């Protein structure tokens, strides 16, 4: 869903197992701040919810973290910041985003983590950062792509912690 003209703002990561995916979530957690929208892209079972679970745990959340496949959004309040975890997998039409009244969640005082954003294309706000997870021969490969100045700052910090995977 992200465009190739942002290659200078892309970080490719080798994620050999679930622990590595969780580590990515833990590294991203302190880099995100209110007002940011993060798209989580990739097929079923590639680790999008695992990444969100690790991210929220790194921020101090101790309760359960469920996939919002059926509820559309799960809400977490951590340190007075609202973290909204969306999953649009079950959308048949992008307009369902509007019908469900989800636009009101995307505000400057919260962080929005969005699985399956392509199912609400044209309605879901643009990403500051996108994380694309794909199955690979040795686990998974992740791409983190920055689309805004805030996203570029996050990506720059993240880059200092991870080795880059050759294309």
CSV table of C-alpha atoms in Angstrom, one decimal:
chain,number,residue,atom,x,y,z
A,1,UNK,CA,0.0,0.0,0.0
A,2,UNK,CA,2.9,2.3,0.5
A,3,UNK,CA,4.6,3.9,-2.6
A,4,UNK,CA,8.2,3.1,-3.7
A,5,UNK,CA,9.2,6.8,-3.9
A,6,UNK,CA,9.8,6.7,-0.1
A,7,UNK,CA,12.7,4.2,-0.4
A,8,UNK,CA,15.2,6.6,1.3
A,9,UNK,CA,12.8,6.4,4.3
A,10,UNK,CA,12.5,2.6,4.5
A,11,UNK,CA,14.3,0.3,6.9
A,12,UNK,CA,14.3,-3.4,6.0
A,13,UNK,CA,14.6,-5.8,9.0
A,14,UNK,CA,15.2,-9.6,9.3
A,15,UNK,CA,12.7,-11.0,11.8
A,16,UNK,CA,13.6,-14.7,12.1
A,17,UNK,CA,11.0,-15.5,14.8
A,18,UNK,CA,8.2,-14.2,17.0
A,19,UNK,CA,10.7,-12.9,19.5
A,20,UNK,CA,12.3,-10.7,16.9
A,21,UNK,CA,8.9,-9.3,15.9
A,22,UNK,CA,8.2,-8.6,19.5
A,23,UNK,CA,11.5,-6.9,19.8
A,24,UNK,CA,10.5,-4.6,16.9
A,25,UNK,CA,7.3,-3.7,18.8
A,26,UNK,CA,9.3,-3.0,21.9
A,27,UNK,CA,11.8,-0.7,20.0
A,28,UNK,CA,8.9,1.2,18.4
A,29,UNK,CA,7.0,1.8,21.6
A,30,UNK,CA,8.9,4.7,23.0
A,31,UNK,CA,9.3,6.3,19.6
A,32,UNK,CA,5.6,6.9,19.0
A,33,UNK,CA,3.7,9.8,20.4
A,34,UNK,CA,0.2,11.2,20.3
A,35,UNK,CA,-1.1,12.2,16.9
A,36,UNK,CA,0.7,9.4,15.1
A,37,UNK,CA,-1.0,6.9,12.8
A,38,UNK,CA,0.8,3.6,12.2
A,39,UNK,CA,-0.3,1.3,9.4
A,40,UNK,CA,0.4,-2.4,10.0
A,41,UNK,CA,0.4,-4.3,6.7
A,42,UNK,CA,0.9,-7.9,5.7
A,43,UNK,CA,-1.1,-11.1,5.3
A,44,UNK,CA,-2.8,-13.2,7.9
A,45,UNK,CA,-0.6,-14.6,10.5
A,46,UNK,CA,2.5,-12.5,9.8
A,47,UNK,CA,2.7,-11.0,13.3
A,48,UNK,CA,0.8,-7.7,13.2
A,49,UNK,CA,-1.0,-8.3,16.5
A,50,UNK,CA,2.2,-9.8,18.0
A,51,UNK,CA,3.9,-6.5,17.2
A,52,UNK,CA,1.1,-4.5,18.8
A,53,UNK,CA,1.0,-6.7,21.9
A,54,UNK,CA,4.8,-6.3,22.4
A,55,UNK,CA,4.5,-2.5,21.8
A,56,UNK,CA,1.8,-2.1,24.4
A,57,UNK,CA,3.7,-4.4,26.9
A,58,UNK,CA,6.8,-2.3,26.4
A,59,UNK,CA,4.7,0.8,27.4
A,60,UNK,CA,3.6,-0.9,30.6
A,61,UNK,CA,0.2,-2.5,29.7
A,62,UNK,CA,-0.3,-5.7,31.7
A,63,UNK,CA,-3.8,-6.7,30.6
A,64,UNK,CA,-4.7,-8.8,27.6
A,65,UNK,CA,-4.1,-7.6,24.1
A,66,UNK,CA,-6.6,-9.1,21.6
A,67,UNK,CA,-6.9,-8.8,17.9
A,68,UNK,CA,-9.7,-6.4,17.1
A,69,UNK,CA,-10.8,-8.4,14.1
A,70,UNK,CA,-14.4,-8.6,15.4
A,71,UNK,CA,-14.6,-5.5,17.5
A,72,UNK,CA,-12.8,-3.2,14.9
A,73,UNK,CA,-11.0,-1.3,17.7
A,74,UNK,CA,-9.5,-2.2,21.0
A,75,UNK,CA,-8.7,0.7,23.3
A,76,UNK,CA,-5.8,1.0,25.8
A,77,UNK,CA,-5.0,3.9,28.1
A,78,UNK,CA,-1.4,4.0,29.1
A,79,UNK,CA,0.1,7.0,30.9
A,80,UNK,CA,-3.0,9.1,30.0
A,81,UNK,CA,-2.5,8.4,26.3
A,82,UNK,CA,-5.1,6.6,24.3
A,83,UNK,CA,-3.8,3.8,22.1
A,84,UNK,CA,-6.3,2.6,19.5
A,85,UNK,CA,-5.7,-0.7,17.8
A,86,UNK,CA,-7.8,-1.1,14.7
A,87,UNK,CA,-8.4,-4.1,12.4
A,88,UNK,CA,-10.3,-3.5,9.2
A,89,UNK,CA,-9.9,-7.1,7.8
A,90,UNK,CA,-13.6,-7.8,7.8
A,91,UNK,CA,-14.5,-4.7,5.9
A,92,UNK,CA,-16.2,-5.4,2.6
A,93,UNK,CA,-16.2,-1.8,1.5
A,94,UNK,CA,-14.0,1.2,2.5
A,95,UNK,CA,-17.1,3.2,3.4
A,96,UNK,CA,-17.6,0.9,6.4
A,97,UNK,CA,-15.0,3.1,8.1
A,98,UNK,CA,-17.4,6.0,8.0
A,99,UNK,CA,-20.5,3.9,8.8
A,100,UNK,CA,-18.7,2.6,12.0
A,101,UNK,CA,-17.9,6.2,13.0
A,102,UNK,CA,-14.2,5.5,13.3
A,103,UNK,CA,-12.9,8.8,12.1
A,104,UNK,CA,-13.5,10.4,15.5
A,105,UNK,CA,-10.7,8.2,17.0
A,106,UNK,CA,-8.0,9.7,14.8
A,107,UNK,CA,-7.0,12.8,16.9
A,108,UNK,CA,-3.9,14.6,18.1
A,109,UNK,CA,-4.1,13.2,21.6
A,110,UNK,CA,-3.9,9.4,20.8
A,111,UNK,CA,-1.8,6.9,18.8
A,112,UNK,CA,-3.7,4.8,16.2
A,113,UNK,CA,-2.3,1.4,15.2
A,114,UNK,CA,-4.2,0.2,12.1
A,115,UNK,CA,-4.2,-3.4,10.7
A,116,UNK,CA,-5.5,-3.8,7.2
A,117,UNK,CA,-5.6,-0.1,6.3
A,118,UNK,CA,-6.1,-0.9,2.6
A,119,UNK,CA,-9.6,-2.1,3.4
A,120,UNK,CA,-10.5,1.5,4.4
A,121,UNK,CA,-8.5,3.2,1.7
A,122,UNK,CA,-9.7,6.8,1.1
A,123,UNK,CA,-11.1,7.1,4.6
A,124,UNK,CA,-8.4,6.0,7.0
A,125,UNK,CA,-6.0,8.9,7.7
A,126,UNK,CA,-2.5,8.6,6.1
A,127,UNK,CA,0.2,6.9,7.9
A,128,UNK,CA,3.1,8.6,9.6
A,129,UNK,CA,4.8,5.2,9.7
A,130,UNK,CA,3.9,1.9,8.1
A,131,UNK,CA,5.2,-1.5,9.1
A,132,UNK,CA,4.9,-4.2,6.4
A,133,UNK,CA,5.5,-7.8,7.6
A,134,UNK,CA,6.0,-10.6,5.1
A,135,UNK,CA,6.8,-14.2,5.4
A,136,UNK,CA,10.3,-15.1,4.2
A,137,UNK,CA,12.5,-18.2,3.9
A,138,UNK,CA,14.0,-17.6,7.4
A,139,UNK,CA,11.0,-16.2,9.4
A,140,UNK,CA,9.8,-12.8,8.4
A,141,UNK,CA,11.1,-9.6,6.8
A,142,UNK,CA,9.8,-6.3,8.0
A,143,UNK,CA,9.8,-3.0,6.3
A,144,UNK,CA,9.3,0.2,8.3
A,145,UNK,CA,8.5,3.2,6.0
A,146,UNK,CA,8.2,6.8,7.1
A,147,UNK,CA,5.7,9.1,5.5
A,148,UNK,CA,5.8,12.2,7.7
A,149,UNK,CA,8.5,14.2,9.5
A,150,UNK,CA,7.4,12.4,12.7
A,151,UNK,CA,7.7,9.1,11.0
A,152,UNK,CA,11.2,10.0,9.7
A,153,UNK,CA,12.3,10.8,13.2
A,154,UNK,CA,11.0,7.5,14.5
A,155,UNK,CA,12.7,5.6,11.6
A,156,UNK,CA,16.0,7.4,12.2
A,157,UNK,CA,16.0,6.3,15.8
A,158,UNK,CA,14.9,2.8,15.0
A,159,UNK,CA,17.6,2.5,12.3
A,160,UNK,CA,20.3,3.0,15.0
A,161,UNK,CA,19.1,-0.2,16.7
A,162,UNK,CA,18.7,-2.7,13.8
A,163,UNK,CA,20.9,-4.1,11.1
A,164,UNK,CA,19.6,-3.5,7.6
A,165,UNK,CA,18.7,-6.5,5.4
A,166,UNK,CA,20.1,-6.5,1.9
A,167,UNK,CA,17.5,-6.2,-0.9
